[in-house]
Every structure is written in C-alpha cells, then in structure tokens.
Coordinates of C-alpha atoms in Angstrom, one line a residue:
X1 CA 14.8 84.8 183.0
X2 CA 15.9 88.4 182.4
X3 CA 19.6 89.0 181.8
X4 CA 21.0 92.1 183.4
X5 CA 22.5 94.5 180.9
X6 CA 26.0 95.4 182.0
X7 CA 26.6 99.1 182.5
X8 CA 29.2 101.0 180.6
X9 CA 31.5 103.4 182.3
X10 CA 32.2 106.0 179.6
X11 CA 35.0 107.5 181.6
X12 CA 36.8 104.2 182.0
X13 CA 39.8 103.9 179.6
X14 CA 39.7 101.3 176.9
X15 CA 41.3 98.0 177.6
X16 CA 44.9 97.8 176.3
X17 CA 44.2 94.8 174.1
X18 CA 41.2 96.5 172.4
X19 CA 43.2 99.8 172.0
X20 CA 46.0 97.8 170.4
X21 CA 43.6 96.1 168.0
X22 CA 42.1 99.5 167.0
X23 CA 45.5 101.0 166.5
X24 CA 46.5 98.1 164.2
X25 CA 43.3 98.5 162.2
X26 CA 43.9 102.3 161.7
X27 CA 47.5 101.7 160.7
X28 CA 46.4 99.5 157.8
X29 CA 46.5 101.3 154.4
X30 CA 43.3 101.9 152.6
X31 CA 42.8 99.6 149.7
X32 CA 43.7 101.1 146.3
X33 CA 41.2 101.3 143.5
X34 CA 42.5 99.2 140.7
X35 CA 41.1 101.3 138.0
X36 CA 42.6 104.5 139.4
X37 CA 46.2 103.4 140.2
X38 CA 48.5 101.8 137.7
X39 CA 51.8 100.2 138.5
X40 CA 52.5 99.8 142.2
X41 CA 49.0 99.8 143.6
X42 CA 48.8 98.2 147.0
X43 CA 51.8 100.3 148.2
X44 CA 51.4 102.0 151.5
X45 CA 50.7 105.8 151.5
X46 CA 53.9 107.7 151.7
X47 CA 56.0 104.8 150.3
X48 CA 54.9 105.0 146.7
X49 CA 57.4 104.2 144.0
X50 CA 58.1 106.9 141.4
X51 CA 56.5 104.6 138.8
X52 CA 53.1 104.9 140.4
X53 CA 50.7 106.9 138.1
X54 CA 47.2 108.0 139.1
X55 CA 45.4 107.7 135.8
X56 CA 42.6 110.3 136.2
X57 CA 45.2 112.9 137.3
X58 CA 47.3 112.1 134.2
X59 CA 44.3 112.4 132.0
X60 CA 43.3 115.8 133.5
X61 CA 46.8 117.1 132.9
X62 CA 46.7 115.8 129.3
X63 CA 43.4 117.5 128.7
X64 CA 44.6 120.9 130.1
X65 CA 47.8 120.6 128.0
X66 CA 45.7 119.8 124.9
X67 CA 43.4 122.7 125.4
X68 CA 46.3 125.1 125.8
X69 CA 48.1 123.8 122.7
X70 CA 44.9 123.9 120.6
X71 CA 44.5 127.7 121.1
X72 CA 40.8 127.4 120.3
X73 CA 37.7 126.0 122.0
X74 CA 37.2 122.2 122.0
X75 CA 34.2 119.9 122.4
X76 CA 34.4 117.0 124.9
X77 CA 34.1 114.3 122.2
X78 CA 36.8 115.8 120.1
X79 CA 39.2 116.0 123.1
X80 CA 38.4 112.4 124.0
X81 CA 39.1 111.2 120.5
X82 CA 42.3 113.3 120.2
X83 CA 43.7 111.9 123.5
X84 CA 42.2 108.4 123.2
X85 CA 40.3 108.8 126.5
X86 CA 36.9 107.2 127.1
X87 CA 34.3 109.7 126.2
X88 CA 32.4 109.4 129.5
X89 CA 35.6 109.7 131.5
X90 CA 36.7 112.7 129.5
X91 CA 33.4 114.4 130.1
X92 CA 33.5 113.8 133.8
X93 CA 37.1 115.1 134.1
X94 CA 36.1 118.3 132.1
X95 CA 33.1 118.8 134.3
X96 CA 35.3 118.6 137.4
X97 CA 37.9 120.9 135.9
X98 CA 35.1 123.4 135.1
X99 CA 33.8 123.3 138.6
X100 CA 37.2 124.3 139.8
X101 CA 37.5 127.0 137.1
X102 CA 40.5 125.3 135.6
X103 CA 38.5 125.1 132.3
X104 CA 35.8 127.4 131.0
X105 CA 32.6 125.8 129.6
X106 CA 30.6 127.7 126.9
X107 CA 27.0 126.3 127.2
X108 CA 26.0 127.7 123.7
X109 CA 28.8 126.1 121.7
X110 CA 29.3 123.2 124.2
X111 CA 33.0 123.8 124.1
X112 CA 35.8 124.2 126.6
X113 CA 38.8 126.6 126.9
X114 CA 41.5 127.0 129.6
X115 CA 40.0 128.7 132.7
X116 CA 41.2 131.5 135.0
X117 CA 41.7 129.0 137.8
X118 CA 45.0 127.9 136.2
X119 CA 46.3 131.4 136.5
X120 CA 45.0 131.8 140.1
X121 CA 46.9 128.7 141.2
X122 CA 50.3 130.1 140.1
X123 CA 49.4 133.8 139.8
X124 CA 52.3 135.2 141.8
X125 CA 54.8 133.2 139.9
X126 CA 53.7 134.3 136.4
X127 CA 55.6 136.9 134.4
X128 CA 53.6 139.4 132.3
X129 CA 54.5 137.4 129.2
X130 CA 52.9 134.3 130.7
X131 CA 49.8 136.2 131.8
X132 CA 49.4 137.5 128.2
X133 CA 49.8 133.9 127.0
X134 CA 47.1 132.9 129.4
X135 CA 44.5 135.2 127.9
X136 CA 45.5 134.5 124.3
X137 CA 43.2 131.4 123.9
X138 CA 40.3 133.5 125.0
X139 CA 41.2 136.1 122.5
X140 CA 41.5 133.5 119.8
X141 CA 38.0 132.1 120.7
X142 CA 36.5 135.5 120.4
X143 CA 38.2 136.2 117.1
X144 CA 36.9 132.9 115.7
X145 CA 33.4 133.3 116.9
X146 CA 32.8 136.8 115.5
X147 CA 35.5 136.7 112.7
X148 CA 37.3 139.7 113.9
X149 CA 40.9 140.5 114.9
X150 CA 41.3 140.8 118.7
X151 CA 44.0 143.0 120.2
X152 CA 45.3 143.7 123.7
X153 CA 46.5 147.2 124.2
X154 CA 48.5 148.4 127.2
X155 CA 48.9 151.9 128.6
X156 CA 52.6 152.6 128.9
X157 CA 52.8 156.3 129.7
X158 CA 50.7 159.4 130.1
X159 CA 50.3 159.8 126.3
X160 CA 51.1 156.4 124.7
X161 CA 49.6 152.9 124.3
X162 CA 51.3 149.8 122.9
X163 CA 49.8 146.8 121.1
X164 CA 51.1 143.8 123.1
X165 CA 49.0 141.0 121.5
X166 CA 47.1 140.6 118.3
X167 CA 45.2 137.5 117.0
X168 CA 43.6 137.5 113.6
X169 CA 40.3 135.7 112.7
X170 CA 40.7 132.3 111.0
X171 CA 39.3 133.6 107.7
X172 CA 40.9 134.1 104.3
X173 CA 40.4 137.9 104.4
X174 CA 41.3 139.5 107.7
X175 CA 42.8 142.6 109.3
X176 CA 46.4 142.2 110.6
X177 CA 47.8 144.3 113.4
X178 CA 51.5 144.5 114.1
X179 CA 52.4 143.8 117.7
X180 CA 54.7 146.4 119.3
X181 CA 53.3 149.4 117.5
X182 CA 52.6 152.5 119.6
X183 CA 49.8 155.0 119.3
X184 CA 48.9 158.3 121.0
X185 CA 46.8 157.8 124.1
X186 CA 43.6 159.3 122.7
X187 CA 43.7 157.5 119.3
X188 CA 41.2 154.9 118.2
X189 CA 38.5 153.1 120.3
X190 CA 41.0 152.6 123.1
X191 CA 41.6 156.4 123.2
X192 CA 37.9 157.0 123.8
X193 CA 38.0 154.5 126.7
X194 CA 41.1 156.2 128.3
X195 CA 40.3 159.8 127.5
X196 CA 37.7 160.0 130.3
X197 CA 40.4 158.8 132.8
X198 CA 43.0 161.5 132.0
X199 CA 41.5 164.0 134.4
X200 CA 43.0 166.9 132.5
X201 CA 41.6 170.4 131.8
X202 CA 39.7 170.6 128.6
X203 CA 42.2 173.0 127.1
X204 CA 45.0 170.4 127.5
X205 CA 42.7 167.7 126.1
X206 CA 42.0 169.8 123.0
X207 CA 45.7 170.4 122.5
X208 CA 46.3 166.6 122.6
X209 CA 43.4 166.1 120.2
X210 CA 44.8 168.5 117.7
X211 CA 48.0 166.5 117.4
X212 CA 46.1 163.4 116.3
X213 CA 45.8 162.5 112.6
X214 CA 42.4 161.0 111.6
X215 CA 41.5 159.4 108.2
X216 CA 37.9 160.7 108.6
X217 CA 37.2 164.3 109.7
X218 CA 36.4 164.5 113.4
X219 CA 35.9 167.6 115.6
X220 CA 36.9 167.6 119.3
X221 CA 33.2 168.1 120.2
X222 CA 32.2 164.9 118.3
X223 CA 35.1 163.0 119.8
X224 CA 34.3 164.0 123.3
X225 CA 30.6 163.1 122.8
X226 CA 31.8 159.6 121.8
X227 CA 34.0 159.5 124.9
X228 CA 31.1 160.2 127.2
X229 CA 28.9 157.7 125.3
X230 CA 31.7 155.1 125.8
X231 CA 31.7 155.8 129.6
X232 CA 27.9 155.3 129.7
X233 CA 27.8 152.1 127.6
X234 CA 31.0 150.4 128.9
X235 CA 32.6 150.2 125.5
X236 CA 33.9 152.5 122.8
X237 CA 33.7 152.5 119.0
X238 CA 35.9 154.0 116.3
X239 CA 33.9 153.9 113.1
X240 CA 36.6 154.4 110.4
X241 CA 38.1 157.6 112.0
X242 CA 41.5 156.0 112.8
X243 CA 41.6 153.9 109.7
X244 CA 39.2 154.2 106.8
X245 CA 37.1 151.2 106.2
X246 CA 37.8 149.7 109.6
X247 CA 35.7 149.7 112.7
X248 CA 37.1 148.9 116.2
X249 CA 35.4 148.3 119.6
X250 CA 37.3 148.6 122.9
X251 CA 36.4 147.6 126.4
X252 CA 38.4 148.6 129.5
X253 CA 40.3 146.1 131.7
X254 CA 40.5 147.6 135.1
X255 CA 42.4 146.6 138.3
X256 CA 40.8 146.5 141.7
X257 CA 41.2 150.3 142.1
X258 CA 39.4 151.0 138.8
X259 CA 42.6 152.0 136.9
X260 CA 42.5 151.1 133.2
X261 CA 45.9 149.6 132.3
X262 CA 44.7 147.5 129.4
X263 CA 42.0 147.4 126.8
X264 CA 40.6 144.5 124.8
X265 CA 39.8 145.6 121.2
X266 CA 38.0 143.9 118.3
X267 CA 38.8 145.1 114.8
X268 CA 36.6 144.4 111.7
X269 CA 35.6 145.9 108.4
X270 CA 33.1 148.7 108.8
X271 CA 30.1 146.9 107.3
X272 CA 31.0 143.5 108.5
X273 CA 28.7 143.3 111.6
X274 CA 25.2 144.7 112.0
X275 CA 24.0 146.5 115.1
X276 CA 22.8 143.4 116.8
X277 CA 26.1 141.6 116.2
X278 CA 27.9 144.7 117.6
X279 CA 25.9 144.5 120.8
X280 CA 26.5 140.8 121.2
X281 CA 30.2 141.3 120.5
X282 CA 30.6 144.2 123.0
X283 CA 28.6 142.3 125.6
X284 CA 30.9 139.3 125.3
X285 CA 34.0 141.5 125.4
X286 CA 32.8 143.1 128.6
X287 CA 32.4 139.7 130.2
X288 CA 35.9 138.7 129.0
X289 CA 37.4 141.9 130.4
X290 CA 36.4 140.8 133.9
X291 CA 38.2 137.4 133.4
X292 CA 41.2 139.2 131.9
X293 CA 41.5 141.4 134.9
X294 CA 41.8 138.3 137.2
X295 CA 44.6 137.1 135.0
X296 CA 46.5 140.2 134.2
X297 CA 46.5 141.9 137.6

C-alpha cells in the first residue's frame, strides 16, 4: 500500500501554534560557555550584572596594557608568565590581536609590540602627545635592536626643526639627545631629507647653508650631492658633519599629500655599524616610517 505524500503549500502561513513555538525557541538565550564567562553566566543577553567578566577579553586588555607598560618587545611565553595566563591561551590571544593589527609581531625575534590598530581605533580622539607616546615603543624597539639612539624630529617652521622625542639605546655607553632642542632646517641628516622639499632658488639655499655651523668642513656642492642622494635612496646620512664622531640616519615621515612633517632619526658613533648594518637599519626605519605616518597623521 502506497501512502500519498501530502503536498505543502509554501504560500500558506504557518499555523499559529507552530509559529508561537518557534518564537518561544528564538526568544531563549544562547547558553553561555562556562570557561568564557565568570560570575553571572546564564544571565540573559542585555540583562547582565556589572559583575560579569568575559575572561578572554580581560586577558586581551591585560596583554595590551602589559606591552604598553613594558616599552620594549615581548615574547609570548614571557607575557604569559608575567600575567599568569595559560601559555596556549596567551599565544592565541596574541595571534588574534596581531590579525587585527592591535599588536605587531616580529617573525625574526618572535616578539610582540603594540600595533597601529590601537591608534586607528581612537585616532580622532588622540592628542599629538598621545600619538607620540604611541610610536615610542616602536622607537624603543629599534633603539634596542641596533643599539642606537632614536629621535623624532618635527618641522615647526620654514627654517626650524624641533626634537620632540628621544630614546637612548639600553647600553652602558650611548648618545643622549635633549628633547625640545631646535636646529636650523637644513642641519644634520634631517636637513638633507627636508632640503629637497624647500623648493627655493639655489641662491637662497646657498645663503641658508652659509649660516650653518658644521664640525667637519663641508661645501654646498658636497651637501647638495648628499641631498640628491638621500632623495634617490629614501634616507639621508650625516657622517660626523653636524657632530664630530657621530653618525645619523634620517628617513622622512610623510602625510597623504607627500608633505614631510616629521623625520625618524637613528644616531650612533661613526664606526659603530658597518655598511651592511647601515643598510639593514635604514630599511627597517623606512618600514617604520610608514607605520608612524598612520599614527601621527
């Protein structure tokens, strides 16, 4: 005996009883995961008590705060131990934060630093001081890696720059730079970066150059050759001309229009790094300048 399969009228509205049962099911809150929610799990969404704490979120915030307070790169296992977080949990949180650019992962050193995503989240609400504070851990990381002093210079007028941040290397012997000092626009490695952007007649550029005081003899022709070389390479070098025995490297930090308002500078003793190290340092600085631009502008 063959049973006849009843036809279904798709346009026919659902029976009231069935619709009511479905509505009741949808209204039930999703079960909470015991390992994710601490006090108060089982509460309905929208009616959580203030005491409810989502543990992974708390741990993520603790990790971000810890990295910011460290001021230097940290490995996952060190962070886990410092915060008493399960190592596997800590690694998974860091990996998630890195995917959202809230932390930056260095595959060579296997370390983490605060990422630009933090600044992006609250970018419009940050003051310039807070933006400078946001790039400071990256400057500290660079200083520690290459044992140099890192500086952030800002262009403040048509003929002056000011040092707004300086971070020394964590070594016993290092070069200290005083924040707040001002220099003529064309001085040092930063001057060679900015000189090509002045768009002034060469007669006026020569007049500005004559007012500079160098510790090693330097002609305008030599200086301008170094300016053009800096434009081609993407970074500038001052090899003991500004200060005897000291070498500095500068890279531009540009806004979306190409205007150079800041420079990132590394300062070291003249014979401290060989040519290969200089190339590695300048390459890393250029990459950092891109990240700094996202934070500072």
